[in-house]
Amino acid sequence: MFLLIENKMIVPNMYQAVISAPEIAAAAQAGQFVIIRPTEESERIPLSLSDWDAARGTVSVVYMIVGKTTGQLAALVAGANVATVAGPLGNPMEMGHFGHVACIGGCYGIASIYPVARQLKALGNRVSIIVEARSSYLLFWQQKLKSVCDELVVITRDGSKGLTGHINSLPAIFTKLPLPVDRAIINGCNYLMMRGSEETRPLGIRTIVSLNTLMIDGTGMCGVCRCTVGGATKFACVDGPHFDGHEVNWDEVTRRRQAYLREELQPLRSSAGEFANLEQG
Ligand code: FES
């Protein structure tokens, strides 16, 4: 059992959980993830580590409610126990002195790009962080992000903050940055990473994505996270989750990610139905 220190909504439908997990906090590296089971009866969900504090023995994850299990996690209050937190899992993000790195995040990727940018900056890279959201009310961690980069660029689709645009504005944004981009790292939903990779491909910029696949064990045993990268079969949990975005078979990733969509939505539909019945009754 792992003590939940904090679990709060930071923007609509997006939560930040801080969990006591000293061994994971002591070993965590940028780009790794944990597998969480909110209760003994819950399914297992992979969540990227957004931050950690080895001295306090805590790890932070930012997650969106997309189905039953994330809903169960959001329902836990500070002081409750989380049944399972396994990790740190996956390979750390490749680190080095790459020059000018654009760290791009959308949705929960706004949080998971933070430790990556922090370490790249500490290693002496020039770091530009680009965050993308539908509207300004979906942005979070802006001060925290600013503290680990040379410039923070905000894009909103409705123009309520920063530049008006979408992930397909990346080439135009890159031309506005003080230096050419040597490497792009994109975190967020698979669509954002796929589109971002398509934008950087003609520019010849090496682009690393952190795949969101279904996972069960997270240790290479079940095969659920299978994907194809550069024509070869990979397991996102042990071979990744970071891959060259220009080499990923995105059609397959999208298809496999949606394999259980109907089952994932069923509990939400049932609750909505119960709610409607209550209202009518
Ligand atoms: Fe089971 Fe990757 S999650 S092999």
PDB file of C-alpha atoms and ligand atoms in Angstrom:
ATOM      1  CA  MET A   1       0.000   0.000   0.000  1.00  0.00           C
ATOM      2  CA  PHE A   2       1.203   3.504  -0.863  1.00  0.00           C
ATOM      3  CA  LEU A   3      -0.009   6.572   0.996  1.00  0.00           C
ATOM      4  CA  LEU A   4      -1.675   9.214  -1.146  1.00  0.00           C
ATOM      5  CA  ILE A   5      -0.310  12.564   0.042  1.00  0.00           C
ATOM      6  CA  GLU A   6      -2.291  14.752  -2.372  1.00  0.00           C
ATOM      7  CA  ASN A   7      -4.797  14.211  -5.161  1.00  0.00           C
ATOM      8  CA  LYS A   8      -6.283  17.345  -6.657  1.00  0.00           C
ATOM      9  CA  MET A   9      -7.826  18.573  -9.879  1.00  0.00           C
ATOM     10  CA  ILE A  10      -5.432  21.066 -11.450  1.00  0.00           C
ATOM     11  CA  VAL A  11      -7.507  21.908 -14.542  1.00  0.00           C
ATOM     12  CA  PRO A  12     -10.866  20.447 -15.588  1.00  0.00           C
ATOM     13  CA  ASN A  13     -10.650  16.640 -15.745  1.00  0.00           C
ATOM     14  CA  MET A  14      -6.885  16.645 -15.056  1.00  0.00           C
ATOM     15  CA  TYR A  15      -5.508  15.569 -11.670  1.00  0.00           C
ATOM     16  CA  GLN A  16      -2.180  15.675  -9.881  1.00  0.00           C
ATOM     17  CA  ALA A  17      -1.423  12.919  -7.391  1.00  0.00           C
ATOM     18  CA  VAL A  18       1.511  12.924  -4.978  1.00  0.00           C
ATOM     19  CA  ILE A  19       2.197   9.482  -3.564  1.00  0.00           C
ATOM     20  CA  SER A  20       4.599   8.274  -0.904  1.00  0.00           C
ATOM     21  CA  ALA A  21       6.918   5.818  -2.668  1.00  0.00           C
ATOM     22  CA  PRO A  22      10.462   6.331  -1.296  1.00  0.00           C
ATOM     23  CA  GLU A  23      12.166   3.565  -3.275  1.00  0.00           C
ATOM     24  CA  ILE A  24      10.706   4.786  -6.560  1.00  0.00           C
ATOM     25  CA  ALA A  25      11.555   8.409  -5.753  1.00  0.00           C
ATOM     26  CA  ALA A  26      15.157   7.429  -5.010  1.00  0.00           C
ATOM     27  CA  ALA A  27      15.592   5.631  -8.339  1.00  0.00           C
ATOM     28  CA  ALA A  28      13.418   7.726 -10.697  1.00  0.00           C
ATOM     29  CA  GLN A  29      14.883   9.212 -13.857  1.00  0.00           C
ATOM     30  CA  ALA A  30      13.361  11.585 -16.431  1.00  0.00           C
ATOM     31  CA  GLY A  31      11.104   9.781 -18.887  1.00  0.00           C
ATOM     32  CA  GLN A  32      10.219   6.809 -16.694  1.00  0.00           C
ATOM     33  CA  PHE A  33       6.736   5.760 -15.618  1.00  0.00           C
ATOM     34  CA  VAL A  34       4.906   3.849 -12.921  1.00  0.00           C
ATOM     35  CA  ILE A  35       2.051   1.376 -13.129  1.00  0.00           C
ATOM     36  CA  ILE A  36      -0.714   2.190 -10.693  1.00  0.00           C
ATOM     37  CA  ARG A  37      -3.617   0.140  -9.426  1.00  0.00           C
ATOM     38  CA  PRO A  38      -5.813   2.510  -7.383  1.00  0.00           C
ATOM     39  CA  THR A  39      -7.608  -0.290  -5.466  1.00  0.00           C
ATOM     40  CA  GLU A  40      -7.139  -4.045  -5.124  1.00  0.00           C
ATOM     41  CA  GLU A  41      -9.904  -4.576  -7.704  1.00  0.00           C
ATOM     42  CA  SER A  42      -8.658  -1.986 -10.214  1.00  0.00           C
ATOM     43  CA  GLU A  43      -6.969  -2.516 -13.540  1.00  0.00           C
ATOM     44  CA  ARG A  44      -3.368  -1.424 -13.944  1.00  0.00           C
ATOM     45  CA  ILE A  45      -2.630   1.890 -15.680  1.00  0.00           C
ATOM     46  CA  PRO A  46       0.764   3.293 -16.751  1.00  0.00           C
ATOM     47  CA  LEU A  47       1.368   6.934 -15.786  1.00  0.00           C
ATOM     48  CA  SER A  48       4.480   8.980 -16.553  1.00  0.00           C
ATOM     49  CA  LEU A  49       6.429  10.357 -13.625  1.00  0.00           C
ATOM     50  CA  SER A  50       5.922  14.120 -13.688  1.00  0.00           C
ATOM     51  CA  ASP A  51       8.133  14.848 -10.718  1.00  0.00           C
ATOM     52  CA  TRP A  52       9.642  13.245  -7.632  1.00  0.00           C
ATOM     53  CA  ASP A  53      11.319  14.245  -4.385  1.00  0.00           C
ATOM     54  CA  ALA A  54      13.863  11.735  -3.160  1.00  0.00           C
ATOM     55  CA  ALA A  55      14.257  13.570   0.181  1.00  0.00           C
ATOM     56  CA  ARG A  56      10.518  13.390   0.949  1.00  0.00           C
ATOM     57  CA  GLY A  57      10.179  10.000  -0.694  1.00  0.00           C
ATOM     58  CA  THR A  58       7.318  11.093  -2.967  1.00  0.00           C
ATOM     59  CA  VAL A  59       6.462  10.804  -6.647  1.00  0.00           C
ATOM     60  CA  SER A  60       3.983  12.914  -8.657  1.00  0.00           C
ATOM     61  CA  VAL A  61       1.831  11.881 -11.582  1.00  0.00           C
ATOM     62  CA  VAL A  62      -0.579  13.997 -13.626  1.00  0.00           C
ATOM     63  CA  TYR A  63      -3.452  12.135 -15.226  1.00  0.00           C
ATOM     64  CA  MET A  64      -6.708  12.730 -17.034  1.00  0.00           C
ATOM     65  CA  ILE A  65      -9.940  10.867 -16.305  1.00  0.00           C
ATOM     66  CA  VAL A  66     -10.491   8.815 -19.437  1.00  0.00           C
ATOM     67  CA  GLY A  67     -12.200   5.710 -18.059  1.00  0.00           C
ATOM     68  CA  LYS A  68     -13.053   3.634 -15.018  1.00  0.00           C
ATOM     69  CA  THR A  69      -9.574   3.215 -13.509  1.00  0.00           C
ATOM     70  CA  THR A  70      -8.492   6.844 -13.787  1.00  0.00           C
ATOM     71  CA  GLY A  71     -11.905   7.697 -12.304  1.00  0.00           C
ATOM     72  CA  GLN A  72     -11.176   5.373  -9.363  1.00  0.00           C
ATOM     73  CA  LEU A  73      -7.814   7.068  -8.824  1.00  0.00           C
ATOM     74  CA  ALA A  74      -9.402  10.520  -8.923  1.00  0.00           C
ATOM     75  CA  ALA A  75     -11.965   9.393  -6.326  1.00  0.00           C
ATOM     76  CA  LEU A  76      -9.254   8.653  -3.735  1.00  0.00           C
ATOM     77  CA  VAL A  77      -8.624  11.409  -1.211  1.00  0.00           C
ATOM     78  CA  ALA A  78      -5.388  12.419   0.513  1.00  0.00           C
ATOM     79  CA  GLY A  79      -4.670   9.961   3.308  1.00  0.00           C
ATOM     80  CA  ALA A  80      -6.054   6.998   1.380  1.00  0.00           C
ATOM     81  CA  ASN A  81      -3.889   4.140   0.239  1.00  0.00           C
ATOM     82  CA  VAL A  82      -3.115   3.323  -3.383  1.00  0.00           C
ATOM     83  CA  ALA A  83      -3.024  -0.456  -3.802  1.00  0.00           C
ATOM     84  CA  THR A  84      -0.083  -0.672  -6.203  1.00  0.00           C
ATOM     85  CA  VAL A  85       2.588   1.689  -7.459  1.00  0.00           C
ATOM     86  CA  ALA A  86       5.193  -0.264  -9.430  1.00  0.00           C
ATOM     87  CA  GLY A  87       8.281   1.407 -10.814  1.00  0.00           C
ATOM     88  CA  PRO A  88      10.216   3.208 -11.938  1.00  0.00           C
ATOM     89  CA  LEU A  89       9.561   1.428 -15.243  1.00  0.00           C
ATOM     90  CA  GLY A  90      10.721   1.967 -18.815  1.00  0.00           C
ATOM     91  CA  ASN A  91      13.954   3.429 -20.072  1.00  0.00           C
ATOM     92  CA  PRO A  92      14.904   6.934 -19.011  1.00  0.00           C
ATOM     93  CA  MET A  93      14.835   9.568 -21.751  1.00  0.00           C
ATOM     94  CA  GLU A  94      18.139   9.654 -23.662  1.00  0.00           C
ATOM     95  CA  MET A  95      20.166  12.524 -22.228  1.00  0.00           C
ATOM     96  CA  GLY A  96      23.192  14.370 -23.553  1.00  0.00           C
ATOM     97  CA  HIS A  97      24.336  17.663 -24.949  1.00  0.00           C
ATOM     98  CA  PHE A  98      22.193  18.026 -28.036  1.00  0.00           C
ATOM     99  CA  GLY A  99      22.291  21.820 -28.465  1.00  0.00           C
ATOM    100  CA  HIS A 100      18.845  23.403 -28.736  1.00  0.00           C
ATOM    101  CA  VAL A 101      16.075  21.043 -27.670  1.00  0.00           C
ATOM    102  CA  ALA A 102      12.379  21.806 -28.155  1.00  0.00           C
ATOM    103  CA  CYS A 103      10.359  20.014 -25.469  1.00  0.00           C
ATOM    104  CA  ILE A 104       6.750  19.907 -26.606  1.00  0.00           C
ATOM    105  CA  GLY A 105       3.865  18.931 -24.332  1.00  0.00           C
ATOM    106  CA  GLY A 106       0.112  18.755 -24.598  1.00  0.00           C
ATOM    107  CA  CYS A 107      -2.520  17.552 -22.122  1.00  0.00           C
ATOM    108  CA  TYR A 108      -0.822  15.372 -19.427  1.00  0.00           C
ATOM    109  CA  GLY A 109       2.355  15.697 -21.526  1.00  0.00           C
ATOM    110  CA  ILE A 110       2.650  19.272 -20.202  1.00  0.00           C
ATOM    111  CA  ALA A 111       3.587  17.646 -16.889  1.00  0.00           C
ATOM    112  CA  SER A 112       5.714  14.720 -18.073  1.00  0.00           C
ATOM    113  CA  ILE A 113       7.873  16.994 -20.249  1.00  0.00           C
ATOM    114  CA  TYR A 114       8.885  18.916 -17.091  1.00  0.00           C
ATOM    115  CA  PRO A 115      11.492  16.482 -15.660  1.00  0.00           C
ATOM    116  CA  VAL A 116      12.873  15.887 -19.162  1.00  0.00           C
ATOM    117  CA  ALA A 117      13.370  19.628 -19.747  1.00  0.00           C
ATOM    118  CA  ARG A 118      14.806  20.030 -16.243  1.00  0.00           C
ATOM    119  CA  GLN A 119      17.533  17.482 -16.841  1.00  0.00           C
ATOM    120  CA  LEU A 120      18.324  18.672 -20.367  1.00  0.00           C
ATOM    121  CA  LYS A 121      18.727  22.213 -19.028  1.00  0.00           C
ATOM    122  CA  ALA A 122      20.939  21.001 -16.174  1.00  0.00           C
ATOM    123  CA  LEU A 123      23.149  19.308 -18.757  1.00  0.00           C
ATOM    124  CA  GLY A 124      23.712  22.626 -20.520  1.00  0.00           C
ATOM    125  CA  ASN A 125      21.295  22.377 -23.442  1.00  0.00           C
ATOM    126  CA  ARG A 126      19.323  25.365 -24.625  1.00  0.00           C
ATOM    127  CA  VAL A 127      15.754  24.313 -23.873  1.00  0.00           C
ATOM    128  CA  SER A 128      12.581  25.727 -25.392  1.00  0.00           C
ATOM    129  CA  ILE A 129       9.336  24.380 -23.990  1.00  0.00           C
ATOM    130  CA  ILE A 130       6.264  24.549 -26.218  1.00  0.00           C
ATOM    131  CA  VAL A 131       2.912  23.694 -24.646  1.00  0.00           C
ATOM    132  CA  GLU A 132      -0.302  23.232 -26.560  1.00  0.00           C
ATOM    133  CA  ALA A 133      -3.896  23.338 -25.273  1.00  0.00           C
ATOM    134  CA  ARG A 134      -7.375  23.898 -26.599  1.00  0.00           C
ATOM    135  CA  SER A 135      -7.780  26.941 -24.349  1.00  0.00           C
ATOM    136  CA  SER A 136      -5.925  28.841 -21.611  1.00  0.00           C
ATOM    137  CA  TYR A 137      -8.018  27.260 -18.828  1.00  0.00           C
ATOM    138  CA  LEU A 138      -6.412  23.884 -19.667  1.00  0.00           C
ATOM    139  CA  LEU A 139      -2.856  25.109 -19.061  1.00  0.00           C
ATOM    140  CA  PHE A 140      -1.009  24.342 -15.823  1.00  0.00           C
ATOM    141  CA  TRP A 141       2.514  24.325 -14.302  1.00  0.00           C
ATOM    142  CA  GLN A 142       3.508  27.424 -16.295  1.00  0.00           C
ATOM    143  CA  GLN A 143       5.850  28.876 -13.626  1.00  0.00           C
ATOM    144  CA  LYS A 144       7.344  25.471 -12.956  1.00  0.00           C
ATOM    145  CA  LEU A 145       8.041  24.981 -16.664  1.00  0.00           C
ATOM    146  CA  LYS A 146       9.531  28.471 -17.004  1.00  0.00           C
ATOM    147  CA  SER A 147      12.023  27.620 -14.260  1.00  0.00           C
ATOM    148  CA  VAL A 148      13.628  24.867 -16.369  1.00  0.00           C
ATOM    149  CA  CYS A 149      13.809  26.412 -19.837  1.00  0.00           C
ATOM    150  CA  ASP A 150      15.142  29.347 -21.802  1.00  0.00           C
ATOM    151  CA  GLU A 151      11.747  30.202 -23.256  1.00  0.00           C
ATOM    152  CA  LEU A 152       8.216  28.952 -22.796  1.00  0.00           C
ATOM    153  CA  VAL A 153       5.954  29.189 -25.849  1.00  0.00           C
ATOM    154  CA  VAL A 154       2.212  28.700 -25.385  1.00  0.00           C
ATOM    155  CA  ILE A 155      -0.129  27.740 -28.223  1.00  0.00           C
ATOM    156  CA  THR A 156      -3.905  27.689 -27.750  1.00  0.00           C
ATOM    157  CA  ARG A 157      -6.366  26.664 -30.402  1.00  0.00           C
ATOM    158  CA  ASP A 158      -8.837  29.408 -29.448  1.00  0.00           C
ATOM    159  CA  GLY A 159      -6.149  32.091 -29.092  1.00  0.00           C
ATOM    160  CA  SER A 160      -7.013  32.733 -25.436  1.00  0.00           C
ATOM    161  CA  LYS A 161      -3.300  32.679 -24.509  1.00  0.00           C
ATOM    162  CA  GLY A 162      -0.034  32.841 -26.424  1.00  0.00           C
ATOM    163  CA  LEU A 163      -0.029  32.036 -30.110  1.00  0.00           C
ATOM    164  CA  THR A 164      -3.186  30.895 -31.836  1.00  0.00           C
ATOM    165  CA  GLY A 165      -2.668  27.529 -33.430  1.00  0.00           C
ATOM    166  CA  HIS A 166      -2.227  23.836 -33.078  1.00  0.00           C
ATOM    167  CA  ILE A 167       0.576  21.298 -33.162  1.00  0.00           C
ATOM    168  CA  ASN A 168       0.762  21.834 -36.931  1.00  0.00           C
ATOM    169  CA  SER A 169       2.067  25.350 -36.152  1.00  0.00           C
ATOM    170  CA  LEU A 170       5.377  23.835 -35.012  1.00  0.00           C
ATOM    171  CA  PRO A 171       7.412  24.737 -38.137  1.00  0.00           C
ATOM    172  CA  ALA A 172       6.292  28.380 -37.890  1.00  0.00           C
ATOM    173  CA  ILE A 173       7.060  28.452 -34.155  1.00  0.00           C
ATOM    174  CA  PHE A 174      10.501  26.965 -34.685  1.00  0.00           C
ATOM    175  CA  THR A 175      11.385  29.813 -37.052  1.00  0.00           C
ATOM    176  CA  LYS A 176      10.554  32.320 -34.262  1.00  0.00           C
ATOM    177  CA  LEU A 177      12.922  30.698 -31.749  1.00  0.00           C
ATOM    178  CA  PRO A 178      16.339  32.342 -31.322  1.00  0.00           C
ATOM    179  CA  LEU A 179      18.243  29.269 -32.582  1.00  0.00           C
ATOM    180  CA  PRO A 180      17.511  26.379 -34.941  1.00  0.00           C
ATOM    181  CA  VAL A 181      16.075  23.330 -33.186  1.00  0.00           C
ATOM    182  CA  ASP A 182      18.458  20.360 -33.038  1.00  0.00           C
ATOM    183  CA  ARG A 183      16.095  17.875 -31.395  1.00  0.00           C
ATOM    184  CA  ALA A 184      12.384  17.731 -30.587  1.00  0.00           C
ATOM    185  CA  ILE A 185      10.849  15.729 -27.762  1.00  0.00           C
ATOM    186  CA  ILE A 186       7.060  15.409 -27.784  1.00  0.00           C
ATOM    187  CA  ASN A 187       4.913  14.171 -24.887  1.00  0.00           C
ATOM    188  CA  GLY A 188       1.129  13.950 -24.847  1.00  0.00           C
ATOM    189  CA  CYS A 189      -1.607  11.974 -26.529  1.00  0.00           C
ATOM    190  CA  ASN A 190      -0.681   9.761 -29.469  1.00  0.00           C
ATOM    191  CA  TYR A 191      -2.395  12.143 -31.912  1.00  0.00           C
ATOM    192  CA  LEU A 192      -0.264  15.084 -30.734  1.00  0.00           C
ATOM    193  CA  MET A 193       2.928  13.034 -31.027  1.00  0.00           C
ATOM    194  CA  MET A 194       1.981  11.680 -34.442  1.00  0.00           C
ATOM    195  CA  ARG A 195       1.097  15.107 -35.853  1.00  0.00           C
ATOM    196  CA  GLY A 196       4.140  16.704 -34.253  1.00  0.00           C
ATOM    197  CA  SER A 197       6.383  14.060 -35.810  1.00  0.00           C
ATOM    198  CA  GLU A 198       4.825  14.684 -39.212  1.00  0.00           C
ATOM    199  CA  GLU A 199       5.632  18.391 -38.825  1.00  0.00           C
ATOM    200  CA  THR A 200       9.278  17.807 -37.898  1.00  0.00           C
ATOM    201  CA  ARG A 201       9.920  15.094 -40.514  1.00  0.00           C
ATOM    202  CA  PRO A 202      10.341  17.469 -43.501  1.00  0.00           C
ATOM    203  CA  LEU A 203      12.560  19.689 -41.327  1.00  0.00           C
ATOM    204  CA  GLY A 204      14.912  16.762 -40.679  1.00  0.00           C
ATOM    205  CA  ILE A 205      14.778  17.302 -36.907  1.00  0.00           C
ATOM    206  CA  ARG A 206      15.321  14.185 -34.809  1.00  0.00           C
ATOM    207  CA  THR A 207      12.075  13.718 -32.879  1.00  0.00           C
ATOM    208  CA  ILE A 208      11.572  11.549 -29.827  1.00  0.00           C
ATOM    209  CA  VAL A 209       8.085  10.578 -28.657  1.00  0.00           C
ATOM    210  CA  SER A 210       6.975   8.737 -25.519  1.00  0.00           C
ATOM    211  CA  LEU A 211       4.377   6.217 -26.643  1.00  0.00           C
ATOM    212  CA  ASN A 212       1.077   5.783 -24.822  1.00  0.00           C
ATOM    213  CA  THR A 213       0.209   2.142 -25.279  1.00  0.00           C
ATOM    214  CA  LEU A 214      -1.990  -0.127 -23.228  1.00  0.00           C
ATOM    215  CA  MET A 215       0.086  -1.945 -20.613  1.00  0.00           C
ATOM    216  CA  ILE A 216      -0.481  -4.683 -18.062  1.00  0.00           C
ATOM    217  CA  ASP A 217       2.767  -5.776 -16.421  1.00  0.00           C
ATOM    218  CA  GLY A 218       5.152  -3.101 -17.724  1.00  0.00           C
ATOM    219  CA  THR A 219       8.049  -5.557 -17.709  1.00  0.00           C
ATOM    220  CA  GLY A 220       7.949  -7.165 -21.154  1.00  0.00           C
ATOM    221  CA  MET A 221       5.888 -10.210 -20.170  1.00  0.00           C
ATOM    222  CA  CYS A 222       2.379  -9.707 -21.577  1.00  0.00           C
ATOM    223  CA  GLY A 223       2.901  -8.200 -25.037  1.00  0.00           C
ATOM    224  CA  VAL A 224       0.001  -5.769 -24.707  1.00  0.00           C
ATOM    225  CA  CYS A 225       2.257  -2.782 -25.397  1.00  0.00           C
ATOM    226  CA  ARG A 226       3.551  -4.233 -28.687  1.00  0.00           C
ATOM    227  CA  CYS A 227       4.280  -1.644 -31.376  1.00  0.00           C
ATOM    228  CA  THR A 228       6.261  -1.436 -34.595  1.00  0.00           C
ATOM    229  CA  VAL A 229       9.135   1.021 -34.894  1.00  0.00           C
ATOM    230  CA  GLY A 230      11.326   1.139 -37.984  1.00  0.00           C
ATOM    231  CA  GLY A 231       9.678  -2.079 -39.177  1.00  0.00           C
ATOM    232  CA  ALA A 232      10.717  -4.007 -36.052  1.00  0.00           C
ATOM    233  CA  THR A 233       8.470  -5.240 -33.254  1.00  0.00           C
ATOM    234  CA  LYS A 234       9.066  -3.445 -29.963  1.00  0.00           C
ATOM    235  CA  PHE A 235       7.516  -3.529 -26.513  1.00  0.00           C
ATOM    236  CA  ALA A 236       6.896   0.030 -25.343  1.00  0.00           C
ATOM    237  CA  CYS A 237       7.455  -0.873 -21.679  1.00  0.00           C
ATOM    238  CA  VAL A 238      10.944  -2.336 -21.960  1.00  0.00           C
ATOM    239  CA  ASP A 239      12.209  -1.089 -25.341  1.00  0.00           C
ATOM    240  CA  GLY A 240      10.672   2.352 -24.860  1.00  0.00           C
ATOM    241  CA  PRO A 241       8.563   4.206 -24.111  1.00  0.00           C
ATOM    242  CA  HIS A 242      10.749   6.638 -26.089  1.00  0.00           C
ATOM    243  CA  PHE A 243      11.091   6.089 -29.805  1.00  0.00           C
ATOM    244  CA  ASP A 244      11.949   7.990 -32.973  1.00  0.00           C
ATOM    245  CA  GLY A 245       8.604   9.552 -33.917  1.00  0.00           C
ATOM    246  CA  HIS A 246       9.457   9.311 -37.612  1.00  0.00           C
ATOM    247  CA  GLU A 247       9.846   5.534 -37.346  1.00  0.00           C
ATOM    248  CA  VAL A 248       6.691   4.672 -35.373  1.00  0.00           C
ATOM    249  CA  ASN A 249       3.853   2.861 -37.136  1.00  0.00           C
ATOM    250  CA  TRP A 250       1.196   5.294 -35.891  1.00  0.00           C
ATOM    251  CA  ASP A 251      -1.761   3.530 -37.529  1.00  0.00           C
ATOM    252  CA  GLU A 252      -0.985   0.417 -35.527  1.00  0.00           C
ATOM    253  CA  VAL A 253      -0.403   2.368 -32.289  1.00  0.00           C
ATOM    254  CA  THR A 254      -3.770   4.111 -32.715  1.00  0.00           C
ATOM    255  CA  ARG A 255      -5.614   0.895 -33.582  1.00  0.00           C
ATOM    256  CA  ARG A 256      -4.192  -1.055 -30.653  1.00  0.00           C
ATOM    257  CA  ARG A 257      -4.767   1.847 -28.240  1.00  0.00           C
ATOM    258  CA  GLN A 258      -8.460   1.862 -29.157  1.00  0.00           C
ATOM    259  CA  ALA A 259      -8.932  -1.921 -28.981  1.00  0.00           C
ATOM    260  CA  TYR A 260     -10.870  -1.779 -25.705  1.00  0.00           C
ATOM    261  CA  LEU A 261     -12.417   1.669 -26.101  1.00  0.00           C
ATOM    262  CA  ARG A 262     -15.967   0.308 -25.986  1.00  0.00           C
ATOM    263  CA  GLU A 263     -15.229  -1.603 -22.761  1.00  0.00           C
ATOM    264  CA  GLU A 264     -13.450   1.411 -21.259  1.00  0.00           C
ATOM    265  CA  LEU A 265     -16.414   3.671 -21.959  1.00  0.00           C
ATOM    266  CA  GLN A 266     -19.023   1.181 -20.720  1.00  0.00           C
ATOM    267  CA  PRO A 267     -18.614   1.975 -16.998  1.00  0.00           C
ATOM    268  CA  LEU A 268     -18.919   5.711 -17.766  1.00  0.00           C
ATOM    269  CA  ARG A 269     -22.079   5.088 -19.819  1.00  0.00           C
ATOM    270  CA  SER A 270     -23.503   2.912 -17.025  1.00  0.00           C
ATOM    271  CA  SER A 271     -22.890   5.648 -14.446  1.00  0.00           C
ATOM    272  CA  ALA A 272     -24.449   8.242 -16.766  1.00  0.00           C
ATOM    273  CA  GLY A 273     -27.440   5.920 -17.217  1.00  0.00           C
ATOM    274  CA  GLU A 274     -27.808   5.438 -13.468  1.00  0.00           C
ATOM    275  CA  PHE A 275     -27.613   9.195 -13.014  1.00  0.00           C
ATOM    276  CA  ALA A 276     -30.283   9.752 -15.680  1.00  0.00           C
ATOM    277  CA  ASN A 277     -32.521   7.125 -14.035  1.00  0.00           C
ATOM    278  CA  LEU A 278     -32.086   8.824 -10.688  1.00  0.00           C
ATOM    279  CA  GLU A 279     -33.019  12.169 -12.195  1.00  0.00           C
ATOM    280  CA  GLN A 280     -36.083  10.736 -13.928  1.00  0.00           C
ATOM    281  CA  GLY A 281     -37.063   8.751 -10.828  1.00  0.00           C
TER     282      GLY A 281
HETATM  283 FE1  FES B   1       3.343  -6.171 -20.911  1.00  0.00          FE
HETATM  284 FE2  FES B   1       4.808  -4.294 -22.098  1.00  0.00          FE
HETATM  285  S1  FES B   1       3.155  -4.020 -20.720  1.00  0.00           S
HETATM  286  S2  FES B   1       4.942  -6.437 -22.348  1.00  0.00           S
END
